[in-house]
Short mmCIF file of C-alpha atoms in Angstrom, two decimals:
data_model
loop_
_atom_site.label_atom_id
_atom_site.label_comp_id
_atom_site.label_asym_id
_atom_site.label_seq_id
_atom_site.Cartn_x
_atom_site.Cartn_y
_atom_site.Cartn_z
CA UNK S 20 49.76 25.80 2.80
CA UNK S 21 47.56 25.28 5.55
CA UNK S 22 43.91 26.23 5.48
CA UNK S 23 40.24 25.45 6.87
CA UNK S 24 37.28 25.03 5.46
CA UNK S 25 34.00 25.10 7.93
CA UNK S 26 30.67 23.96 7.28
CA UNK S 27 27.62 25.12 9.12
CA UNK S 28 24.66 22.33 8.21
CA UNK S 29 20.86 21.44 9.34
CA UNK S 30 18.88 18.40 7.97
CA UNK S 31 16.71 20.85 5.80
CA UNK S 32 19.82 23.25 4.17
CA UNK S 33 23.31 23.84 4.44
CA UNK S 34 24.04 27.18 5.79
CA UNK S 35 27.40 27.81 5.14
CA UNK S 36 30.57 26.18 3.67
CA UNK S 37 33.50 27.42 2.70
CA UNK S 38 37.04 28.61 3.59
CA UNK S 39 37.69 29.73 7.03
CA UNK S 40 40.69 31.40 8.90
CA UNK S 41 38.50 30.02 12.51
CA UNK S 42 35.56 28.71 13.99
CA UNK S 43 34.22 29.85 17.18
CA UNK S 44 31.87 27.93 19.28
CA UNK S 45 30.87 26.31 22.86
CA UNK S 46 30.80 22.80 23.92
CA UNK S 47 29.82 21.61 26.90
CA UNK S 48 33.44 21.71 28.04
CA UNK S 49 33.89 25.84 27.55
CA UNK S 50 34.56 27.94 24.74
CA UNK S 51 36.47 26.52 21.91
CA UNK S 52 38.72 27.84 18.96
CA UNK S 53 39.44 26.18 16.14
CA UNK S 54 42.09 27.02 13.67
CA UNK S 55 43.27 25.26 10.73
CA UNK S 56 45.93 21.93 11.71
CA UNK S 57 43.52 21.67 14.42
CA UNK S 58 43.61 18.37 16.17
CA UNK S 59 40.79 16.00 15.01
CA UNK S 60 38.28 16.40 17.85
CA UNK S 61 34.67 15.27 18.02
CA UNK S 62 32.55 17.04 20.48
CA UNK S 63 28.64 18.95 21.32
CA UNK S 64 27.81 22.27 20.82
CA UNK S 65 26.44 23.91 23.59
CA UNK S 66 22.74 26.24 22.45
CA UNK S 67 24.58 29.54 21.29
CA UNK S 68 26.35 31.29 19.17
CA UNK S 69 28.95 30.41 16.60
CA UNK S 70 31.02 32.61 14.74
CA UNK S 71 32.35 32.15 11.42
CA UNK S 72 35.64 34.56 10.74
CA UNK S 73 36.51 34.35 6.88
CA UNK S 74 39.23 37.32 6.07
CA UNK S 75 38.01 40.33 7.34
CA UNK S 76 34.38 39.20 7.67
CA UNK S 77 32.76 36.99 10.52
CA UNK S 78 29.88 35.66 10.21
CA UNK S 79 27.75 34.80 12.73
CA UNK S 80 24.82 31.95 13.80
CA UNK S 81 22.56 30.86 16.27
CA UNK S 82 22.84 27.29 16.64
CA UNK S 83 20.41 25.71 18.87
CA UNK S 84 22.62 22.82 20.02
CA UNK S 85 24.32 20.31 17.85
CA UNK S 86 27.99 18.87 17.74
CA UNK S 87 31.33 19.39 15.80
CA UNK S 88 34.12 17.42 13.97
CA UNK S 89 37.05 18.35 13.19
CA UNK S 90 39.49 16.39 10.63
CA UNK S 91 41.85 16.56 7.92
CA UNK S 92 40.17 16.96 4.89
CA UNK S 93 41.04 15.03 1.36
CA UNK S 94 42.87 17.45 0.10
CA UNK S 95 46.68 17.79 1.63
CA UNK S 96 46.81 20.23 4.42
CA UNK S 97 43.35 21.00 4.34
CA UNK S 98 41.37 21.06 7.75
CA UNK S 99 37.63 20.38 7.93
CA UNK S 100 35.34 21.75 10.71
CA UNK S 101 31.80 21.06 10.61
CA UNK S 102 29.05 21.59 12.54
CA UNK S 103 25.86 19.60 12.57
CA UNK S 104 23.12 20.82 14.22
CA UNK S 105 19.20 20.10 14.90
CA UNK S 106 17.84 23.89 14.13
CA UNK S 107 20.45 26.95 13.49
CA UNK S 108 20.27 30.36 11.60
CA UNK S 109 22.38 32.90 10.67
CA UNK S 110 22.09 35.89 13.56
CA UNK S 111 21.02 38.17 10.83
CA UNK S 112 18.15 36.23 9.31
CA UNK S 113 16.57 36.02 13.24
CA UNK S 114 13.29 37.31 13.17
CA UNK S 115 13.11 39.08 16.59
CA UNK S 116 9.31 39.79 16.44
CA UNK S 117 8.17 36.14 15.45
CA UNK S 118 10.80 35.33 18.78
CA UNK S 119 9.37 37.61 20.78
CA UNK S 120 5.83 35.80 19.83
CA UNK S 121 6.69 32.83 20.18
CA UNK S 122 8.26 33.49 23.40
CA UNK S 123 5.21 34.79 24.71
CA UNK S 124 2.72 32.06 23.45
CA UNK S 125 5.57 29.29 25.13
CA UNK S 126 5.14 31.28 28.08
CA UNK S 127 1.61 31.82 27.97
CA UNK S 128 1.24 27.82 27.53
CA UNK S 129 3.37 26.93 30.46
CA UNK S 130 1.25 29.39 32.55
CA UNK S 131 -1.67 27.79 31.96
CA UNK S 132 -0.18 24.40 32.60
CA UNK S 133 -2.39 21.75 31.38
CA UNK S 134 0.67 19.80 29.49
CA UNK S 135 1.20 16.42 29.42
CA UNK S 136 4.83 15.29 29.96
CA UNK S 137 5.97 15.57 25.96
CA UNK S 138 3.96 18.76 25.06
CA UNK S 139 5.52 20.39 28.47
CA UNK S 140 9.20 19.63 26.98
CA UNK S 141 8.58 20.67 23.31
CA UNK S 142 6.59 23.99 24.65
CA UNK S 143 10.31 24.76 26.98
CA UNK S 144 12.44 23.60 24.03
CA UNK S 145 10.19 26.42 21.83
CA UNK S 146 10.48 28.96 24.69
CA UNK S 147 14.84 28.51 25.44
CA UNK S 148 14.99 28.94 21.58
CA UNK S 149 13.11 32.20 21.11
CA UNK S 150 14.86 33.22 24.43
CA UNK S 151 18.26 32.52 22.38
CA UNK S 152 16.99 34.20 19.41
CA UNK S 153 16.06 36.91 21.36
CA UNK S 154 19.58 37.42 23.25
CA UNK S 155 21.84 36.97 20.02
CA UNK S 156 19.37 38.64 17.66
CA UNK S 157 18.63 41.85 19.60
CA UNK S 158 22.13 42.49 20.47
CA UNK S 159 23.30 42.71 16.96
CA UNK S 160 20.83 45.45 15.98
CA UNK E 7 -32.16 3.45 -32.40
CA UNK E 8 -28.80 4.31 -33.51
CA UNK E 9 -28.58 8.19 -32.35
CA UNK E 10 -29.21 6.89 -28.48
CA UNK E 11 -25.54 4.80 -28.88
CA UNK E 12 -23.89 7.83 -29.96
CA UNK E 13 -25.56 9.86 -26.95
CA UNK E 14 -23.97 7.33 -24.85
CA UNK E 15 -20.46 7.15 -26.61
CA UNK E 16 -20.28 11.08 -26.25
CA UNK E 17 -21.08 10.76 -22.67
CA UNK E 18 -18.18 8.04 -22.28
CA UNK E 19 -15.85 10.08 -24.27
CA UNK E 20 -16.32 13.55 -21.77
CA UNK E 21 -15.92 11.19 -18.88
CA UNK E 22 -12.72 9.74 -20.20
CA UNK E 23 -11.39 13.37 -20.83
CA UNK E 24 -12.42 14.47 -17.72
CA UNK E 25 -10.44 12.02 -16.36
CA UNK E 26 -7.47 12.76 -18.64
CA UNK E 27 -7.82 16.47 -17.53
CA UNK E 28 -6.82 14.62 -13.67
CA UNK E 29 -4.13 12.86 -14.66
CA UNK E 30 -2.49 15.08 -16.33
CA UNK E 31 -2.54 17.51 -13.45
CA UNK E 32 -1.54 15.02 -11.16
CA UNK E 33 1.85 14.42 -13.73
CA UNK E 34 2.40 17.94 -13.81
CA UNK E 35 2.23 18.12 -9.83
CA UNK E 36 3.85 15.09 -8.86
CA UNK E 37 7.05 15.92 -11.38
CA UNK E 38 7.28 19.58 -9.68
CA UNK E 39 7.00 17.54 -6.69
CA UNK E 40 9.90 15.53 -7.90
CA UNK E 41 12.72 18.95 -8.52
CA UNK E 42 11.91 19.98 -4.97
CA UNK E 43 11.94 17.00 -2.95
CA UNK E 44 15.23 16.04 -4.65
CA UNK E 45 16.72 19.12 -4.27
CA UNK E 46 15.52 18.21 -0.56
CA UNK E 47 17.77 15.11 -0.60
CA UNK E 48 20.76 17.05 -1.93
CA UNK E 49 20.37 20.04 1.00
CA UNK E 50 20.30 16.99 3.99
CA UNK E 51 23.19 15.41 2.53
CA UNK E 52 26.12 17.70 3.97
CA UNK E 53 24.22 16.63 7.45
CA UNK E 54 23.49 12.93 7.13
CA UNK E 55 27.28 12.39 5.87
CA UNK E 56 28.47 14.41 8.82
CA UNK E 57 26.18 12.66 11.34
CA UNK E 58 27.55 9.25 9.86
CA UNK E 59 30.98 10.73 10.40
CA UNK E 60 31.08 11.11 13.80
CA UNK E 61 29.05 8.25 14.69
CA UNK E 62 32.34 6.25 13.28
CA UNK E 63 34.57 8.26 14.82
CA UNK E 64 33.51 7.74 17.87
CA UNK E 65 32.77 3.82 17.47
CA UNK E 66 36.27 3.33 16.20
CA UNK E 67 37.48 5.62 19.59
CA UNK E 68 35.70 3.20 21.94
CA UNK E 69 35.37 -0.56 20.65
CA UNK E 70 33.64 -1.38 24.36
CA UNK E 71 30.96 1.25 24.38
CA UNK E 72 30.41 1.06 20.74
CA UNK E 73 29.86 -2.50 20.94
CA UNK E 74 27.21 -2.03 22.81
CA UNK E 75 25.38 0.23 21.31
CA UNK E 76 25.96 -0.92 17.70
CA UNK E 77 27.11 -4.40 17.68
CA UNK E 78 24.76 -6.88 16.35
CA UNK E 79 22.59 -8.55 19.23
CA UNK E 80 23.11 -12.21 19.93
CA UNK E 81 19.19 -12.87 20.22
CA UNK E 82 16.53 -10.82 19.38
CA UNK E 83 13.52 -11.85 21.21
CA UNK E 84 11.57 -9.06 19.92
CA UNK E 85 11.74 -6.49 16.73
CA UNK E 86 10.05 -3.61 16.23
CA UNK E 87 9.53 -3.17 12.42
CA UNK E 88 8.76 0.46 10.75
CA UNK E 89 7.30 0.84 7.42
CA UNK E 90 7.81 4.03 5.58
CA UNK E 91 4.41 3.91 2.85
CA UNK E 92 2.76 6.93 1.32
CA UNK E 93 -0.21 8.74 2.30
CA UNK E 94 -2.29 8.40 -1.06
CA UNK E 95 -2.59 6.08 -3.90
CA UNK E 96 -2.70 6.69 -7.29
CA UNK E 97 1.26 6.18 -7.53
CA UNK E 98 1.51 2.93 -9.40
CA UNK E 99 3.78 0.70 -7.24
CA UNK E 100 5.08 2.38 -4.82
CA UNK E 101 2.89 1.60 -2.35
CA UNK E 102 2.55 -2.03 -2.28
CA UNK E 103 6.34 -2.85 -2.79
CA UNK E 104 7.16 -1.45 0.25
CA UNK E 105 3.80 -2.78 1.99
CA UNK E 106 5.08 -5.93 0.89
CA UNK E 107 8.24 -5.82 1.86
CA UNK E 108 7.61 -5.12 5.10
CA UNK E 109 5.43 -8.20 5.00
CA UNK E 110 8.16 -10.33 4.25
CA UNK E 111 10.40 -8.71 6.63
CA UNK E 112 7.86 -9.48 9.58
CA UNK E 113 6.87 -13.01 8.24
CA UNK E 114 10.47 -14.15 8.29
CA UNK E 115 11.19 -12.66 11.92
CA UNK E 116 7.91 -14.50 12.88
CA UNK E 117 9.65 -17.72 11.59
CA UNK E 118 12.80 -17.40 13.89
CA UNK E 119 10.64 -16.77 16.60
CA UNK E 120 10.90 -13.48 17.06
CA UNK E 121 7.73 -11.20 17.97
CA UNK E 122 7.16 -8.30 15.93
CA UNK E 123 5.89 -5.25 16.75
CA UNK E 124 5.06 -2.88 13.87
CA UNK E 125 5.20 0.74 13.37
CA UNK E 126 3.69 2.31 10.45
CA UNK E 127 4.25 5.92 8.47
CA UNK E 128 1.94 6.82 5.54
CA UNK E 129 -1.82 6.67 5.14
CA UNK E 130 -2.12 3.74 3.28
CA UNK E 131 0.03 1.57 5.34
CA UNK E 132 -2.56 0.96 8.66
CA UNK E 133 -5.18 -0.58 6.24
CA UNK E 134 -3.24 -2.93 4.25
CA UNK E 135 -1.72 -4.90 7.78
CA UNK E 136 -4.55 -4.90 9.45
CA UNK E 137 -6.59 -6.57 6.04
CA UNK E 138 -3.62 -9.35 6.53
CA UNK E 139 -4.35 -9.82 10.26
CA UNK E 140 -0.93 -7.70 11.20
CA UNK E 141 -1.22 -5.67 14.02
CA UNK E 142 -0.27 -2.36 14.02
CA UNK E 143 1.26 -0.94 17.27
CA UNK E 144 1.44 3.19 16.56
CA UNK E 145 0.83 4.78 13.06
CA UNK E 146 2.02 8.23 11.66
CA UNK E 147 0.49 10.04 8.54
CA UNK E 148 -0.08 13.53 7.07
CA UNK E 149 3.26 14.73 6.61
CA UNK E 150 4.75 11.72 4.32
CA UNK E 151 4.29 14.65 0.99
CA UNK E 152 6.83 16.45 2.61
CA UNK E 153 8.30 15.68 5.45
CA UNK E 154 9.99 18.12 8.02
CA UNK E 155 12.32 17.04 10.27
CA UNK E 156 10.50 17.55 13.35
CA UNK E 157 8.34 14.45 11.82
CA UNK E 158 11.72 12.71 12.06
CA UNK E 159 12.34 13.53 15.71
CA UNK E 160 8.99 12.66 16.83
CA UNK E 161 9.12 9.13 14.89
CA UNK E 162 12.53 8.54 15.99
CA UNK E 163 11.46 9.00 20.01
CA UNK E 164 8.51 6.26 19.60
CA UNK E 165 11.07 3.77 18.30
CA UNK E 166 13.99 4.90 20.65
CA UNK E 167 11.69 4.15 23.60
CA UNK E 168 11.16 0.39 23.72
CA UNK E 169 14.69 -0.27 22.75
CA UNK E 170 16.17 1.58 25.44
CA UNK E 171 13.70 0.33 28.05
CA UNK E 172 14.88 -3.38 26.79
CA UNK E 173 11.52 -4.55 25.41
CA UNK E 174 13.11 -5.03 22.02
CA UNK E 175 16.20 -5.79 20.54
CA UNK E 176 16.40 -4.87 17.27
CA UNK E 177 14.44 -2.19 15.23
CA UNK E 178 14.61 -2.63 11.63
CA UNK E 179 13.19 0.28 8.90
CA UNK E 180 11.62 -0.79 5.31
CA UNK E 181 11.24 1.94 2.75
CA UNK E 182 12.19 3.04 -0.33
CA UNK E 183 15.13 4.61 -1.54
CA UNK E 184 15.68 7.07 -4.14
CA UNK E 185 18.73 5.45 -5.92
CA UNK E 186 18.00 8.59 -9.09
CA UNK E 187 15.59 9.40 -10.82
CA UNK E 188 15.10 6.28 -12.71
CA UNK E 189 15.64 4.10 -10.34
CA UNK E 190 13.91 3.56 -6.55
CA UNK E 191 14.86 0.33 -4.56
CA UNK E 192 12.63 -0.70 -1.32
CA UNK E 193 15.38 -1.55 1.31
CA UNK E 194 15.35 -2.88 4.67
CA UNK E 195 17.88 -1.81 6.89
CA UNK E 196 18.93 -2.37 10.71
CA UNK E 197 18.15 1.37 12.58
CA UNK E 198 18.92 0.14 15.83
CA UNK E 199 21.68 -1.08 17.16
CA UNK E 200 22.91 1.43 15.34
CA UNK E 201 25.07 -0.03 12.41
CA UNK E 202 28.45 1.48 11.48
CA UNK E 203 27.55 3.55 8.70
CA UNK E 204 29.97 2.68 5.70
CA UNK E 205 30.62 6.41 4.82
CA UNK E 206 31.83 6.84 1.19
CA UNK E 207 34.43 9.00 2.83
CA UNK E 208 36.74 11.49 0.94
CA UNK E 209 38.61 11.81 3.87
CA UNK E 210 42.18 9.73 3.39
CA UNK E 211 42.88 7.30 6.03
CA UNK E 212 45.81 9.10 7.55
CA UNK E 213 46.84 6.35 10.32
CA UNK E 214 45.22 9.12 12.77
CA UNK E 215 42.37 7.28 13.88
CA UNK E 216 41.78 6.11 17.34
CA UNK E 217 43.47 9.84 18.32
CA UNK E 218 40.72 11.87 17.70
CA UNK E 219 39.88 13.86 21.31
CA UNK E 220 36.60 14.01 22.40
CA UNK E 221 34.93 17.00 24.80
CA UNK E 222 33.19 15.39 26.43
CA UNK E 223 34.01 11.80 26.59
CA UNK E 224 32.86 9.09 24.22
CA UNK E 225 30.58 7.78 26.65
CA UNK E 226 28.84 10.73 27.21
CA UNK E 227 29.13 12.14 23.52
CA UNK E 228 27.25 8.90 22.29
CA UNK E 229 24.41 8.92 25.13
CA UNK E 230 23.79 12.40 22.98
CA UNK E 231 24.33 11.55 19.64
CA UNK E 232 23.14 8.21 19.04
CA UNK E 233 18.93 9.50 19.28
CA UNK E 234 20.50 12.65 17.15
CA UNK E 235 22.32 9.98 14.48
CA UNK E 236 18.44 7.54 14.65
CA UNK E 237 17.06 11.18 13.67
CA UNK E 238 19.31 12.22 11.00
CA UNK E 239 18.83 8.59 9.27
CA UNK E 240 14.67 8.60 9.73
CA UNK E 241 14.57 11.74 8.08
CA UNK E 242 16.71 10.79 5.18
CA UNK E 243 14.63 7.91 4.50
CA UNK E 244 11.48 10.12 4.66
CA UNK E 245 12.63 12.46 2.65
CA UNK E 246 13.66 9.66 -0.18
CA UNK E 247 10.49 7.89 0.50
CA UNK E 248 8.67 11.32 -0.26
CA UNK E 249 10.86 11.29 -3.54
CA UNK E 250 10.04 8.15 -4.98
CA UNK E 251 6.40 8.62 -4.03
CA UNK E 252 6.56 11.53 -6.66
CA UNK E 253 8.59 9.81 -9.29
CA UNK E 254 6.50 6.78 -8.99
CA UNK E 255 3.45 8.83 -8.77
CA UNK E 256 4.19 11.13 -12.14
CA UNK E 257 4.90 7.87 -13.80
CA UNK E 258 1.77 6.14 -13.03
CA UNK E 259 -0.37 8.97 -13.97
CA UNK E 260 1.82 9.82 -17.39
CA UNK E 261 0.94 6.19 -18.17
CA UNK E 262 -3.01 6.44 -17.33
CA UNK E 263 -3.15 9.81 -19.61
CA UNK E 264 -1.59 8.31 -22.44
CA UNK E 265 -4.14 5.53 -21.90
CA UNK E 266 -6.85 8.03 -21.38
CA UNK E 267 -6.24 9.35 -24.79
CA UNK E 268 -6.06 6.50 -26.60
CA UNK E 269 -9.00 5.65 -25.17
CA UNK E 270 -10.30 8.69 -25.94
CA UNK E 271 -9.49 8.15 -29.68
CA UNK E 272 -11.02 4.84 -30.04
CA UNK E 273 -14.60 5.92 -28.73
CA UNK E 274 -14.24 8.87 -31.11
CA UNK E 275 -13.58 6.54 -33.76
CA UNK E 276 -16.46 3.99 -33.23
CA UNK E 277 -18.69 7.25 -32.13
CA UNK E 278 -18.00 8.18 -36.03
CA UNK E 279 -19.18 5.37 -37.40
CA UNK E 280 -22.07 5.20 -35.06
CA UNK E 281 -22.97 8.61 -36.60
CA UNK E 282 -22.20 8.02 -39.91
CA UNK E 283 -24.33 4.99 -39.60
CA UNK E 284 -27.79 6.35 -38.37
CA UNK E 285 -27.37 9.39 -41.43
CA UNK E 286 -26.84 6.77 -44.15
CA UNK E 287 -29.85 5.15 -42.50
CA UNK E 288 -31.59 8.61 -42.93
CA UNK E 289 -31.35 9.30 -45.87
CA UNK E 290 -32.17 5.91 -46.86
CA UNK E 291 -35.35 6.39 -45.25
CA UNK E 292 -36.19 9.84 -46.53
CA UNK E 293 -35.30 8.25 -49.91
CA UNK E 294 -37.45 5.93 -49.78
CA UNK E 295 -40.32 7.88 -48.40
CA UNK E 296 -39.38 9.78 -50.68
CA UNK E 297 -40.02 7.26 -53.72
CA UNK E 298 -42.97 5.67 -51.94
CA UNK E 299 -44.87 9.33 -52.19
CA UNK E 300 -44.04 9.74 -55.97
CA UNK E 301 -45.25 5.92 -57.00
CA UNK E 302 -48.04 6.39 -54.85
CA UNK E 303 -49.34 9.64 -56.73
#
């Protein structure tokens, strides 16, 4: 019996664990499958999406960069996947209006210019992830 | 005259409930405090344990580039030395084991020769170096309550920086872990080099390691996940820090409302007496008005 159990976790929550037929991602070496009796592999996650497919049902999120390892688990014939990273969601908790907001006030910042060298970075990291939001979120309504 | 003491001993005893009434809100606040911060802990754990996970993967993939970036280092010239204390006071200990601490940690540096530079988090940490003649480089505050993990990110980049640009050696973190509930332990751990975390791992040693594959290479996986890893451990210890702040908090002010009330009882007590006191003396002197009117008719 061969199986795979995936775990999608932050620093403030885990947002999903549990048994997984694959995991769908992107490092920064292309797009990436894994199935269970997957070799262990340790890699990044590229800022996108990463799908979940349980059964029938796949479940989606937007992860905003992170990295993945994959091993055997404790238990006999058991592969683990997880995925750590910085700041994800599931695609259907994105809030497109609060993206589209704060898309606008990143942009509206980085108009004005007047940044120092940090604030510049943080207001572009804001801006790529409402963009992201934006592109996964909208497309699944 | 007697009635003025009792004015006063009523005064004392409102100001002692009054105070009673603060404590006991405090308890009740810092021990909600305590459920959610702990229930914190328990949602980073899946992350930290992960984090820690890879980090030894990929040391035990590449002995060369992991030695440099986590082996001990031969000399350290100069330390940079981060205190984790709490914003407020009014938490019993908490605050000035870890204060102290850190003031060991940076005397006995000194004494090997080693300059220390000092990095502060918490309100109350700032004053209590600079009293002792410590100097404190940069100092971070507001958020120690509850921490988010941007907080993290933004602490981890000021201590990142002088280590990578070579100016020190070694960076070292004091603060206080949150063993349970009953029990919080001030530690002082290595942060950078990075140490190999000793993971309680579930995972069985299967004879596989060393052929784990990496996308991209080690090399390049660690320039990314070594500031990610600093992160991940910061905000752990902040978020354990903010934990025993509450524990040790509720404690302290459980203790000063049982004190307020028995307090509170003993002024009522000798506020009794008082009272009882100046009526005997009453009606001893209404008495004996009393029998100085009749013998004097």
């Amino acid at each position: 019996m061969t199986s795979l159990k995936v775990e999608i976790v932050t620093p403030e929550v885990a947002l999903w664990a549990g048994e997984a037929t694959a995991l769908i991602a992107r490092s920064s070496d292309g797009d990436f499958t894994i199935l269970p009796q997957h070799t262990p592999t340790v890699g990044d996650i590229t800022p996108g999406l990463v799908r979940v497919e349980a059964g029938t049902e796949e479940v989606a999120f937007c992860v905003h960069g992170g990295f993945f390892q994959v091993g055997p688990d404790a238990e006999a014939g058991v592969t683990r996947a997880t995925v750590l990273a910085g700041v994800a969601e599931r695609v259907s908790d994105i809030d497109v209006a609060r993206a589209q907001a704060s898309k606008e006030s990143a942009q509206a910042q980085l108009s004005q210019g007047e940044l120092d060298e940090t604030a510049r970075s943080q207001v572009e990291a804001a801006l790529a992830r409402a963009e992201l939001r934006l592109r996964l979120g909208g497309a699944s309504r | 005259m007697a009635g003025g003491q009792e004015r006063i001993l009523r005064r004392r005893i409102k100001s002692v409930q009054a105070t009673r009434k603060i404590t006991k809100a405090m308890e009740l606040i810092a021990a909600s405090q305590i459920a959610r911060s702990q229930a914190r802990i328990a949602a980073n754990r899946p992350y930290r344990q992960g984090m820690q996970r890879i980090i030894r993967e990929a040391a035990l993939a590449d002995l060369s580039v992991a030695r440099k970036m986590m082996a001990a280092p031969e000399k350290v010239d100069a330390a940079l030395v981060v205190v984790i204390a709490g914003d407020r006071g009014l938490s019993g200990p908490y605050n000035s084991s870890v204060l102290r601490a850190g003031e060991r940690l940076i005397n006995s540096l000194a004494q090997q020769g080693t300059t220390v530079r000092l990095i502060t988090v918490g309100k109350k940490a700032p004053a209590y170096y600079r009293f002792r003649g410590i100097e404190v480089e940069q100092t971070f505050a507001g958020f120690v309550d509850r921490p988010e993990f941007s907080d993290a990110r933004v602490i981890a980049a000021a201590l990142a920086a002088p280590f990578v640009a070579g100016e020190v050696q070694q960076v070292m973190l004091v603060s206080t872990r949150f063993v349970s509930a009953g029990s919080q332990v001030v530690q002082a751990e290595q942060l950078l080099p990075l140490s190999m975390p000793e993971v309680a791992d579930e995972a069985p040693s299967t004879g596989l390691k060393g052929y784990t594959e990496f996308e991209p290479e080690v090399e390049e996986l660690l320039v990314e996940l070594a500031p990610k890893a600093l992160e991940s451990e910061i905000f752990s210890a902040l978020l354990e820090g903010a934990a025993s702040f509450h524990t040790s908090q509720q404690r302290a002010m459980a203790a000063a409302t049982d004190n307020a009330d028995e307090l509170g009882q003993t002024l009522t007590r000798i506020m009794n007496r008082a009272r009882q006191d100046s009526i005997t003396t009453e009606i001893m002197e209404i008495v004996g008005g009393a029998e100085a009117l009749r013998s004097g008719k």
